[in-house]
Every structure is written in structure tokens, then in C-alpha cells.
XYZ file of C-alpha atoms in Angstrom:
209
model
C -4.281 35.647 2.992
C -3.233 33.291 0.168
C -0.377 34.356 -2.066
C -1.357 34.668 -5.712
C 0.810 33.903 -8.710
C -0.085 35.548 -12.001
C 1.458 33.117 -14.510
C 2.568 35.976 -16.725
C 4.477 37.519 -13.806
C 5.744 34.416 -11.986
C 8.790 32.258 -12.655
C 10.087 29.069 -11.104
C 13.817 29.261 -10.446
C 15.149 25.699 -10.555
C 18.600 25.853 -9.005
C 21.360 23.307 -9.722
C 19.333 20.230 -10.764
C 22.487 18.265 -11.607
C 23.024 14.512 -11.465
C 25.792 15.018 -8.904
C 23.149 16.413 -6.546
C 20.032 14.425 -7.425
C 20.957 11.040 -8.868
C 22.201 7.739 -7.474
C 25.918 7.713 -8.201
C 26.187 11.490 -8.010
C 29.141 12.851 -6.073
C 27.016 14.777 -3.592
C 23.920 12.544 -3.497
C 25.129 10.369 -0.580
C 25.437 13.463 1.642
C 21.992 14.717 0.613
C 20.095 11.461 0.447
C 18.842 11.276 4.078
C 17.232 14.724 4.037
C 16.189 14.482 0.390
C 14.452 11.182 1.039
C 12.787 12.444 4.209
C 11.230 15.459 2.475
C 10.446 13.676 -0.811
C 12.672 16.041 -2.751
C 12.542 14.493 -6.212
C 8.774 14.007 -6.246
C 8.244 17.517 -4.929
C 10.534 19.084 -7.517
C 8.615 17.234 -10.212
C 5.322 18.418 -8.728
C 6.293 22.085 -8.499
C 7.780 22.213 -11.985
C 4.818 20.324 -13.429
C 2.236 22.513 -11.714
C 4.105 25.654 -12.691
C 4.266 24.671 -16.332
C 0.598 23.640 -16.305
C -0.287 27.062 -14.904
C 1.675 28.771 -17.676
C 4.644 29.875 -15.584
C 8.143 30.153 -17.019
C 10.834 27.835 -15.677
C 14.291 29.329 -15.363
C 17.194 26.907 -14.929
C 19.766 28.472 -12.600
C 22.885 26.284 -12.886
C 26.101 26.324 -10.909
C 29.416 26.620 -12.693
C 30.406 23.226 -14.054
C 33.931 22.578 -12.835
C 36.731 22.753 -15.393
C 40.458 22.277 -15.005
C 42.045 25.361 -13.431
C 38.868 26.734 -11.844
C 39.544 28.823 -8.700
C 43.307 28.156 -8.787
C 44.204 31.794 -9.407
C 41.463 33.290 -7.211
C 42.530 35.455 -4.297
C 39.588 34.496 -2.097
C 38.057 31.108 -2.961
C 35.568 30.126 -0.285
C 35.381 26.695 1.390
C 32.816 25.486 -1.157
C 35.106 26.460 -4.017
C 37.887 24.448 -2.380
C 35.632 21.407 -2.080
C 34.662 21.716 -5.728
C 38.344 21.886 -6.637
C 38.970 18.641 -4.783
C 35.795 16.783 -5.739
C 35.293 18.206 -9.263
C 31.598 18.658 -8.572
C 29.398 19.135 -11.655
C 32.437 18.615 -13.891
C 31.904 19.918 -17.407
C 31.440 17.169 -19.974
C 30.623 14.489 -17.390
C 27.386 12.761 -16.385
C 27.530 14.454 -12.974
C 27.521 17.856 -14.650
C 24.386 17.085 -16.669
C 20.868 17.933 -15.521
C 18.918 15.097 -13.901
C 16.853 13.351 -16.620
C 13.590 14.495 -15.024
C 14.722 18.120 -15.020
C 15.793 18.962 -18.524
C 14.877 22.251 -20.186
C 11.665 22.123 -22.208
C 10.488 24.427 -24.962
C 9.997 27.886 -23.525
C 12.266 27.332 -20.514
C 15.195 29.684 -19.972
C 18.703 28.535 -19.066
C 20.643 31.205 -17.192
C 24.385 31.763 -17.217
C 26.203 29.597 -14.675
C 26.842 31.131 -11.261
C 30.284 30.767 -9.713
C 29.360 30.851 -6.044
C 25.951 30.731 -4.332
C 23.702 33.422 -5.770
C 22.053 32.727 -9.087
C 21.965 36.486 -9.658
C 25.576 37.473 -9.003
C 27.497 37.896 -12.274
C 24.785 36.229 -14.374
C 21.975 37.371 -16.664
C 19.183 36.148 -14.352
C 17.865 39.563 -13.269
C 17.980 40.876 -16.838
C 16.187 37.842 -18.266
C 13.488 37.941 -15.576
C 12.842 41.629 -16.117
C 12.642 41.149 -19.874
C 9.836 38.638 -19.250
C 8.023 40.994 -16.877
C 8.548 38.675 -13.908
C 7.807 40.052 -10.436
C 7.372 36.811 -8.428
C 9.908 33.984 -8.124
C 9.453 30.512 -6.639
C 12.932 29.270 -5.697
C 13.473 25.503 -5.598
C 16.412 23.126 -5.925
C 19.658 22.925 -3.995
C 21.048 23.597 -1.463
C 18.531 25.084 0.958
C 21.031 26.954 3.112
C 23.437 28.057 0.365
C 22.341 28.616 -3.233
C 18.605 28.700 -2.502
C 19.021 31.131 0.374
C 21.513 33.324 -1.459
C 19.437 33.416 -4.640
C 16.230 34.104 -2.733
C 17.762 36.808 -0.598
C 19.317 38.489 -3.628
C 15.951 38.342 -5.397
C 14.329 40.157 -2.468
C 17.031 42.834 -2.583
C 16.254 43.344 -6.282
C 12.557 43.824 -5.543
C 11.055 40.432 -6.386
C 8.365 38.656 -4.385
C 10.105 35.496 -3.126
C 8.530 32.123 -2.341
C 10.461 29.293 -0.701
C 9.160 25.707 -0.757
C 10.257 23.786 2.332
C 10.194 20.311 0.808
C 11.326 21.162 -2.737
C 14.870 21.612 -1.509
C 17.326 19.741 0.704
C 20.533 20.169 2.680
C 23.169 17.996 4.296
C 21.627 18.065 7.768
C 18.193 18.717 9.282
C 19.527 21.685 11.251
C 20.547 23.333 7.988
C 16.974 22.971 6.740
C 15.723 24.404 10.025
C 18.019 27.411 9.689
C 17.027 27.962 6.070
C 13.278 27.935 6.679
C 12.699 28.820 10.330
C 15.504 31.277 11.097
C 16.811 32.873 7.908
C 13.967 32.473 5.416
C 11.513 34.654 7.355
C 13.955 37.570 7.169
C 13.669 37.865 3.384
C 11.045 35.535 1.876
C 7.495 36.758 1.351
C 6.074 33.235 1.475
C 7.418 29.957 2.873
C 5.161 27.098 1.863
C 5.035 23.394 1.075
C 4.771 21.633 -2.249
C 1.243 20.435 -1.500
C -0.014 23.902 -0.606
C 1.731 25.573 -3.528
C 0.460 23.028 -6.057
C -3.072 23.408 -4.677
C -2.812 27.171 -5.064
C -1.626 26.857 -8.665
C -4.177 24.203 -9.589
C -7.008 26.261 -8.114
C -6.040 29.100 -10.381
C -5.103 31.467 -7.563
C -3.200 33.625 -9.990
């Protein structure tokens, strides 16, 4: 059975499309580049967002906290990722690395959600509220990283009652085994659909709404 996506009830959640992740010269791009290149990440992100917009779906930008001086220093329990951000100043506020990739900038009608501090785009943000106010029941979760923010956001969405779609090649991770874990081991425990960009775009273009 093919999943259907009513454009009035479906949103694309585009997670962390920052230059530091997606652009040459970005702080994290060198670590992501092998997997991102193998799966065709940038082209697939463009394809999913383009097909979603063409089908009338809302695009929700789900950005990570942009690092600022003092972040996490007074936290009791910063996790290893927080520590890395402290050292590397990932997505630093006011810098090129903390800007959205030029191909993934908000367009008219898109929604930009409050920045998340850790891995879930829902925790301590307005994402759930904004989705519900738009009548959204289905979310297509794309962006970075497959085994952290995508998984955490998708799993949280399931817990809140949304239908969750993961797109294997519209995300990336640091190593192939992380992608395997995200889509073959962990994804099937919470996602309602795990698909590819080609299959999803075909579904949207065929009007399987």
C-alpha cells in the first residue's frame, strides 16, 4: 500500500540546513562529505523540498541552536555533542556557518521554528504547536543528522501522534553504519514509512495525496 500525503495535512520538516553542515568550507562538511556525496544529499534535499512545495505542502525549518558565547557553560548535564559545539562553535550566530545553505532559504509561506538546543526539533520549541495550528498530521523529516536530530525529531513526532516518513537519501551521517542504524535498525521502530527521494517525489508528483 502506498502512503498518501494530503498537502493540507502534510509538512516537510527540514532540519538544520546550515552552511556548516552542507557547504564546502563548513565546519562539519568534511566529516559528512563521503556519505553525503554517496547518497546525493544536496540534490535529494532540493528534490524533496521542491516536490513538496509543488504539491502544496508546508515547509517547516527546524534549526539547531546557533552557538553563542557562554552556551552550555553553566549547564549541569551538557552531552558530548554540546561539548563539541562548545569547542568547534558549530553554527555560530552571526557567521556564515550559522546561515542556511543558499539553496535552502525560507520562502513565502514557510515556517521557521524556534531553535532546538539538543537533538529533537520538538523539545522546548514551538514545533508541535505550529504544526497543530496548521492542521498537520503527517511529517516528512529530512536534513541532518540521520542518527541524531532526524531520529530524535522523528521519534518525538511519533510519540505526539504524527505519521512519520523518513527519506533514506535526503539525510546523511558521519559513517555508513550510522545510516544503517538510523534506517534499518531504529527507524522501523517508530517511522510509519521509510522511503527514498525518487519514490517519494514520484508519489507527490502523481498526486497520491
